[in-house]
Amino acid sequence: MKQTFDQFYDQETLRKLQLVELDILKKFDSMCSKYGLEYFAAYGTVLGAVRHQGFIPWDDDIDIGMPRKDYERLAELVPLEFGEQYSLLNGKIDPRYPFMTSRIMKKGTEFRMLSMKNLPCELGIFLDIFCFDNMPDDISEQKKLARSCWVIEKMCILRNTPFPNLPYRGIKRAIAYTACGIGSVIMKIFPRKKLHEWMEAAARRYEDADTNFIGCPFGLKPFESIYPKDMVYPLKRMEFEGMQLPVPHNPHAMLIQIYGETYMTPPPEGKRSFIIPYKLSFGDEDRSC
């Protein structure tokens, strides 16, 4: 599948992709149960659990959150429990990977966005895992930390991907990509590994503090990813594609914070946000979809 803008998945391909991701999630859930690791549905996946009891019908990934103490064990446990058919990717393993997340990927598959078409990393069909750290209680300090993380992450993205995915069209898109191209050249002065170290250090700034907030202050709107701990814990389970998926204690409050009061109303087709991959391969007899 080669990407052009305003292109859509056919339903058979999308469902096949979702089922591969769901299989990775089930393996991940078994691993976490075996070792007592905490995780919970995040972002579009918790919205899917609440509104659809499964995937958002047009969604093509699964988002999982983990507290730092459990997230740090992935490098040890994923190779042990998933075996040779899967791999783990993050900025520590390969600094060319530009994001502050980890991916568990199925080997032999490919899921590559247009912005990463030339990125020299293995990019297979994946489970996306976000690390959640202690955040300060003071709201002004939260915003300051979120801004810092946002800036460093964008520096890392530009260092690795000159033309990231942007929600613009027309002249705005041309201007944004011109700025990104210039910024990418400038970012070459920074070592990739150092940028990842700066991102992690910023996120872990309050690791040893006794705070009432937890968050993953990255992405397009990092401040919206900071939550009171009693919104997240204790975790509970909700139905997701026939399995019982851990979700935050108050998913409704979290979804309002992320998506607004009308989150239970699906957007009309023209307003649904997704970008299909530049290249998608399932690694079977139907290698290019």
Short mmCIF file of C-alpha atoms in Angstrom, two decimals:
data_model
loop_
_atom_site.label_atom_id
_atom_site.label_comp_id
_atom_site.label_asym_id
_atom_site.label_seq_id
_atom_site.Cartn_x
_atom_site.Cartn_y
_atom_site.Cartn_z
CA MET A 1 0.00 0.00 0.00
CA LYS A 2 1.56 3.31 -1.09
CA GLN A 3 0.29 6.39 0.66
CA THR A 4 -1.33 9.40 -0.94
CA PHE A 5 -3.17 12.02 1.07
CA ASP A 6 -6.91 11.60 1.65
CA GLN A 7 -6.57 7.88 0.91
CA PHE A 8 -8.47 5.36 3.01
CA TYR A 9 -8.01 1.75 4.09
CA ASP A 10 -10.24 -0.84 2.55
CA GLN A 11 -12.08 -2.57 5.36
CA GLU A 12 -10.51 -5.99 4.78
CA THR A 13 -6.95 -4.63 5.05
CA LEU A 14 -7.77 -2.51 8.10
CA ARG A 15 -9.38 -5.40 9.93
CA LYS A 16 -6.47 -7.71 9.10
CA LEU A 17 -4.10 -5.10 10.55
CA GLN A 18 -6.20 -4.71 13.70
CA LEU A 19 -6.20 -8.46 14.30
CA VAL A 20 -2.40 -8.66 14.05
CA GLU A 21 -2.14 -5.82 16.57
CA LEU A 22 -4.71 -7.49 18.81
CA ASP A 23 -2.63 -10.67 18.81
CA ILE A 24 0.42 -8.68 19.96
CA LEU A 25 -1.71 -7.07 22.68
CA LYS A 26 -2.88 -10.47 23.96
CA LYS A 27 0.70 -11.72 24.14
CA PHE A 28 1.64 -8.50 25.96
CA ASP A 29 -1.25 -8.93 28.41
CA SER A 30 -0.10 -12.48 29.20
CA MET A 31 3.46 -11.28 29.81
CA CYS A 32 2.25 -8.52 32.13
CA SER A 33 0.04 -10.94 34.07
CA LYS A 34 2.94 -13.38 34.44
CA TYR A 35 5.34 -10.77 35.85
CA GLY A 36 2.89 -8.50 37.67
CA LEU A 37 3.38 -5.51 35.37
CA GLU A 38 0.85 -2.69 35.26
CA TYR A 39 -0.43 -1.28 31.99
CA PHE A 40 -3.56 0.45 30.76
CA ALA A 41 -5.28 1.50 27.56
CA ALA A 42 -4.46 5.06 26.55
CA TYR A 43 -5.58 7.67 24.01
CA GLY A 44 -7.54 6.20 21.09
CA THR A 45 -7.53 2.72 22.61
CA VAL A 46 -9.31 3.76 25.80
CA LEU A 47 -11.76 5.74 23.63
CA GLY A 48 -12.32 2.59 21.58
CA ALA A 49 -12.94 0.53 24.73
CA VAL A 50 -15.48 3.02 26.11
CA ARG A 51 -17.29 3.95 22.90
CA HIS A 52 -16.98 0.79 20.76
CA GLN A 53 -15.87 -2.01 23.16
CA GLY A 54 -12.97 -2.48 20.74
CA PHE A 55 -11.08 -0.59 18.09
CA ILE A 56 -12.38 2.73 16.88
CA PRO A 57 -13.66 1.41 13.53
CA TRP A 58 -11.19 3.48 11.49
CA ASP A 59 -8.24 3.24 13.91
CA ASP A 60 -5.08 1.36 12.94
CA ASP A 61 -3.04 1.12 16.14
CA ILE A 62 -3.19 0.25 19.84
CA ASP A 63 -1.93 2.68 22.48
CA ILE A 64 -0.80 1.36 25.87
CA GLY A 65 0.47 3.27 28.91
CA MET A 66 2.88 1.87 31.52
CA PRO A 67 4.35 3.40 34.69
CA ARG A 68 8.11 3.91 34.55
CA LYS A 69 8.97 1.06 36.94
CA ASP A 70 7.29 -1.49 34.65
CA TYR A 71 8.21 0.17 31.36
CA GLU A 72 11.89 -0.19 32.24
CA ARG A 73 11.50 -3.99 32.38
CA LEU A 74 10.46 -4.29 28.72
CA ALA A 75 14.05 -4.54 27.47
CA GLU A 76 14.55 -7.61 29.69
CA LEU A 77 11.19 -9.32 29.32
CA VAL A 78 10.07 -8.79 25.71
CA PRO A 79 12.95 -10.81 24.18
CA LEU A 80 12.39 -13.49 26.81
CA GLU A 81 8.62 -13.82 26.45
CA PHE A 82 7.93 -12.89 22.81
CA GLY A 83 10.70 -14.90 21.18
CA GLU A 84 12.38 -14.46 17.84
CA GLN A 85 9.23 -13.58 15.90
CA TYR A 86 8.98 -10.17 17.60
CA SER A 87 11.31 -7.28 18.37
CA LEU A 88 11.39 -4.27 20.68
CA LEU A 89 12.23 -0.79 19.41
CA ASN A 90 12.84 2.48 21.25
CA GLY A 91 15.36 5.29 21.29
CA LYS A 92 17.73 3.45 23.64
CA ILE A 93 17.87 0.42 21.38
CA ASP A 94 18.17 2.49 18.19
CA PRO A 95 18.64 6.30 18.53
CA ARG A 96 17.46 6.72 14.93
CA TYR A 97 13.93 5.98 16.18
CA PRO A 98 12.59 9.50 16.79
CA PHE A 99 9.84 9.02 19.39
CA MET A 100 9.64 8.72 23.17
CA THR A 101 7.77 5.40 23.02
CA SER A 102 8.55 1.72 22.70
CA ARG A 103 7.17 -0.57 20.02
CA ILE A 104 6.74 -4.32 20.15
CA MET A 105 6.79 -5.32 16.48
CA LYS A 106 6.06 -8.49 14.55
CA LYS A 107 9.10 -9.42 12.49
CA GLY A 108 8.62 -9.93 8.77
CA THR A 109 5.87 -7.29 8.63
CA GLU A 110 6.18 -3.63 7.73
CA PHE A 111 4.25 -0.56 8.84
CA ARG A 112 6.04 2.54 7.61
CA MET A 113 4.62 6.05 7.50
CA LEU A 114 5.55 8.42 4.69
CA SER A 115 7.53 10.58 7.12
CA MET A 116 9.70 7.55 7.98
CA LYS A 117 9.99 5.96 4.55
CA ASN A 118 13.79 6.44 4.56
CA LEU A 119 14.34 5.83 8.27
CA PRO A 120 16.89 2.97 8.52
CA CYS A 121 15.01 1.16 11.30
CA GLU A 122 12.96 -2.00 11.27
CA LEU A 123 9.35 -0.77 11.39
CA GLY A 124 6.88 -3.62 11.62
CA ILE A 125 3.23 -3.85 12.66
CA PHE A 126 3.36 -2.86 16.30
CA LEU A 127 1.96 -2.27 19.76
CA ASP A 128 2.72 1.30 20.86
CA ILE A 129 3.75 1.70 24.53
CA PHE A 130 3.93 5.07 26.28
CA CYS A 131 5.91 5.54 29.48
CA PHE A 132 4.15 7.43 32.28
CA ASP A 133 6.25 9.27 34.87
CA ASN A 134 5.57 11.23 38.02
CA MET A 135 4.55 14.80 37.21
CA PRO A 136 4.68 17.84 39.51
CA ASP A 137 1.57 18.86 41.44
CA ASP A 138 1.89 22.55 40.58
CA ILE A 139 0.02 23.27 37.31
CA SER A 140 2.48 25.93 36.20
CA GLU A 141 5.34 23.46 36.69
CA GLN A 142 3.40 20.85 34.71
CA LYS A 143 3.06 23.27 31.80
CA LYS A 144 6.72 24.21 32.01
CA LEU A 145 7.77 20.56 31.97
CA ALA A 146 5.36 19.76 29.11
CA ARG A 147 6.78 22.61 27.01
CA SER A 148 10.32 21.42 27.66
CA CYS A 149 9.47 17.84 26.67
CA TRP A 150 7.60 19.05 23.58
CA VAL A 151 10.58 21.08 22.36
CA ILE A 152 13.14 18.32 22.90
CA GLU A 153 10.91 15.72 21.26
CA LYS A 154 10.40 17.92 18.20
CA MET A 155 14.16 18.41 18.02
CA CYS A 156 14.61 14.63 18.03
CA ILE A 157 11.91 14.10 15.40
CA LEU A 158 13.46 16.71 13.09
CA ARG A 159 16.90 15.19 13.65
CA ASN A 160 15.63 11.85 12.37
CA THR A 161 12.69 12.66 10.06
CA PRO A 162 12.98 15.94 8.07
CA PHE A 163 9.32 15.85 7.00
CA PRO A 164 7.11 14.52 9.82
CA ASN A 165 3.39 13.89 9.49
CA LEU A 166 1.60 17.23 9.80
CA PRO A 167 -2.16 17.96 9.82
CA TYR A 168 -1.91 20.70 7.18
CA ARG A 169 -2.79 21.14 3.53
CA GLY A 170 -2.06 23.73 0.85
CA ILE A 171 0.12 26.75 1.65
CA LYS A 172 0.25 25.97 5.37
CA ARG A 173 1.70 22.58 4.56
CA ALA A 174 4.31 24.07 2.22
CA ILE A 175 5.38 26.63 4.83
CA ALA A 176 5.50 24.03 7.63
CA TYR A 177 7.57 21.61 5.59
CA THR A 178 9.97 24.34 4.53
CA ALA A 179 10.51 25.18 8.20
CA CYS A 180 10.92 21.49 9.06
CA GLY A 181 13.50 21.02 6.32
CA ILE A 182 15.55 23.94 7.63
CA GLY A 183 15.15 22.75 11.22
CA SER A 184 16.26 19.25 10.30
CA VAL A 185 19.51 20.56 8.85
CA ILE A 186 20.15 22.54 12.04
CA MET A 187 19.36 19.54 14.26
CA LYS A 188 22.21 17.58 12.66
CA ILE A 189 24.55 19.30 15.12
CA PHE A 190 22.98 17.26 17.96
CA PRO A 191 23.87 13.57 18.42
CA ARG A 192 20.76 11.38 18.25
CA LYS A 193 21.63 9.56 21.46
CA LYS A 194 22.02 12.84 23.35
CA LEU A 195 18.56 14.06 22.29
CA HIS A 196 16.99 10.84 23.59
CA GLU A 197 18.89 11.23 26.86
CA TRP A 198 17.59 14.79 27.22
CA MET A 199 14.01 13.65 26.59
CA GLU A 200 14.22 10.89 29.17
CA ALA A 201 15.89 13.13 31.74
CA ALA A 202 13.14 15.74 31.34
CA ALA A 203 10.39 13.13 31.72
CA ARG A 204 12.04 11.61 34.82
CA ARG A 205 12.66 14.91 36.58
CA TYR A 206 10.15 14.10 39.34
CA GLU A 207 10.82 10.36 39.51
CA ASP A 208 11.80 10.38 43.20
CA ALA A 209 9.16 12.90 44.28
CA ASP A 210 5.90 11.94 45.98
CA THR A 211 3.45 13.58 43.58
CA ASN A 212 -0.26 13.25 42.83
CA PHE A 213 0.06 13.35 39.03
CA ILE A 214 1.34 11.00 36.34
CA GLY A 215 1.90 11.73 32.68
CA CYS A 216 3.59 11.21 29.35
CA PRO A 217 4.28 14.85 28.34
CA PHE A 218 5.04 14.30 24.65
CA GLY A 219 3.13 14.35 21.39
CA LEU A 220 1.15 17.18 19.81
CA LYS A 221 -0.57 18.22 23.07
CA PRO A 222 1.68 17.10 25.93
CA PHE A 223 -0.21 18.94 28.69
CA GLU A 224 -3.33 16.88 27.90
CA SER A 225 -1.35 13.73 28.78
CA ILE A 226 -0.86 14.68 32.45
CA TYR A 227 -3.47 13.20 34.81
CA PRO A 228 -4.23 13.01 38.54
CA LYS A 229 -3.16 9.60 39.78
CA ASP A 230 -6.63 8.95 41.17
CA MET A 231 -7.95 9.34 37.60
CA VAL A 232 -5.68 6.47 36.54
CA TYR A 233 -5.56 4.23 39.64
CA PRO A 234 -6.78 1.78 40.71
CA LEU A 235 -7.05 0.28 37.25
CA LYS A 236 -10.16 -1.59 36.15
CA ARG A 237 -10.98 -3.73 33.13
CA MET A 238 -13.33 -3.13 30.23
CA GLU A 239 -14.20 -5.18 27.17
CA PHE A 240 -11.99 -4.64 24.14
CA GLU A 241 -12.39 -6.95 21.16
CA GLY A 242 -13.50 -9.84 23.37
CA MET A 243 -10.75 -9.47 26.00
CA GLN A 244 -10.81 -7.65 29.32
CA LEU A 245 -8.41 -4.74 28.89
CA PRO A 246 -7.00 -2.70 31.81
CA VAL A 247 -8.21 0.90 31.60
CA PRO A 248 -7.84 3.97 33.83
CA HIS A 249 -10.04 4.15 36.92
CA ASN A 250 -11.97 7.12 35.50
CA PRO A 251 -11.72 6.79 31.73
CA HIS A 252 -14.53 9.28 31.18
CA ALA A 253 -12.65 12.12 32.89
CA MET A 254 -9.52 11.21 30.94
CA LEU A 255 -11.39 11.18 27.63
CA ILE A 256 -12.97 14.56 28.33
CA GLN A 257 -9.51 15.96 29.01
CA ILE A 258 -8.17 14.55 25.74
CA TYR A 259 -11.12 14.80 23.37
CA GLY A 260 -13.65 17.12 25.01
CA GLU A 261 -17.19 16.67 26.33
CA THR A 262 -18.53 15.22 23.06
CA TYR A 263 -16.10 12.29 22.88
CA MET A 264 -18.94 9.75 22.78
CA THR A 265 -20.17 11.18 19.46
CA PRO A 266 -18.07 9.85 16.56
CA PRO A 267 -16.91 12.59 14.18
CA PRO A 268 -18.33 12.67 10.65
CA GLU A 269 -16.29 10.84 8.02
CA GLY A 270 -14.57 13.97 6.75
CA LYS A 271 -13.31 14.83 10.25
CA ARG A 272 -11.88 11.44 11.22
CA SER A 273 -8.18 11.75 11.95
CA PHE A 274 -5.85 9.11 10.56
CA ILE A 275 -3.06 8.77 8.04
CA ILE A 276 -2.61 5.41 6.36
CA PRO A 277 0.92 4.00 6.11
CA TYR A 278 3.17 4.63 3.14
CA LYS A 279 3.99 0.92 3.13
CA LEU A 280 2.13 -1.92 4.81
CA SER A 281 3.09 -5.57 4.54
CA PHE A 282 1.80 -8.52 6.54
CA GLY A 283 4.75 -10.75 5.70
CA ASP A 284 2.60 -13.57 4.35
CA GLU A 285 1.54 -14.60 0.87
CA ASP A 286 -0.20 -11.24 0.53
CA ARG A 287 2.97 -9.24 1.07
CA SER A 288 1.83 -5.85 -0.17
CA CYS A 289 -1.56 -4.48 0.81
#
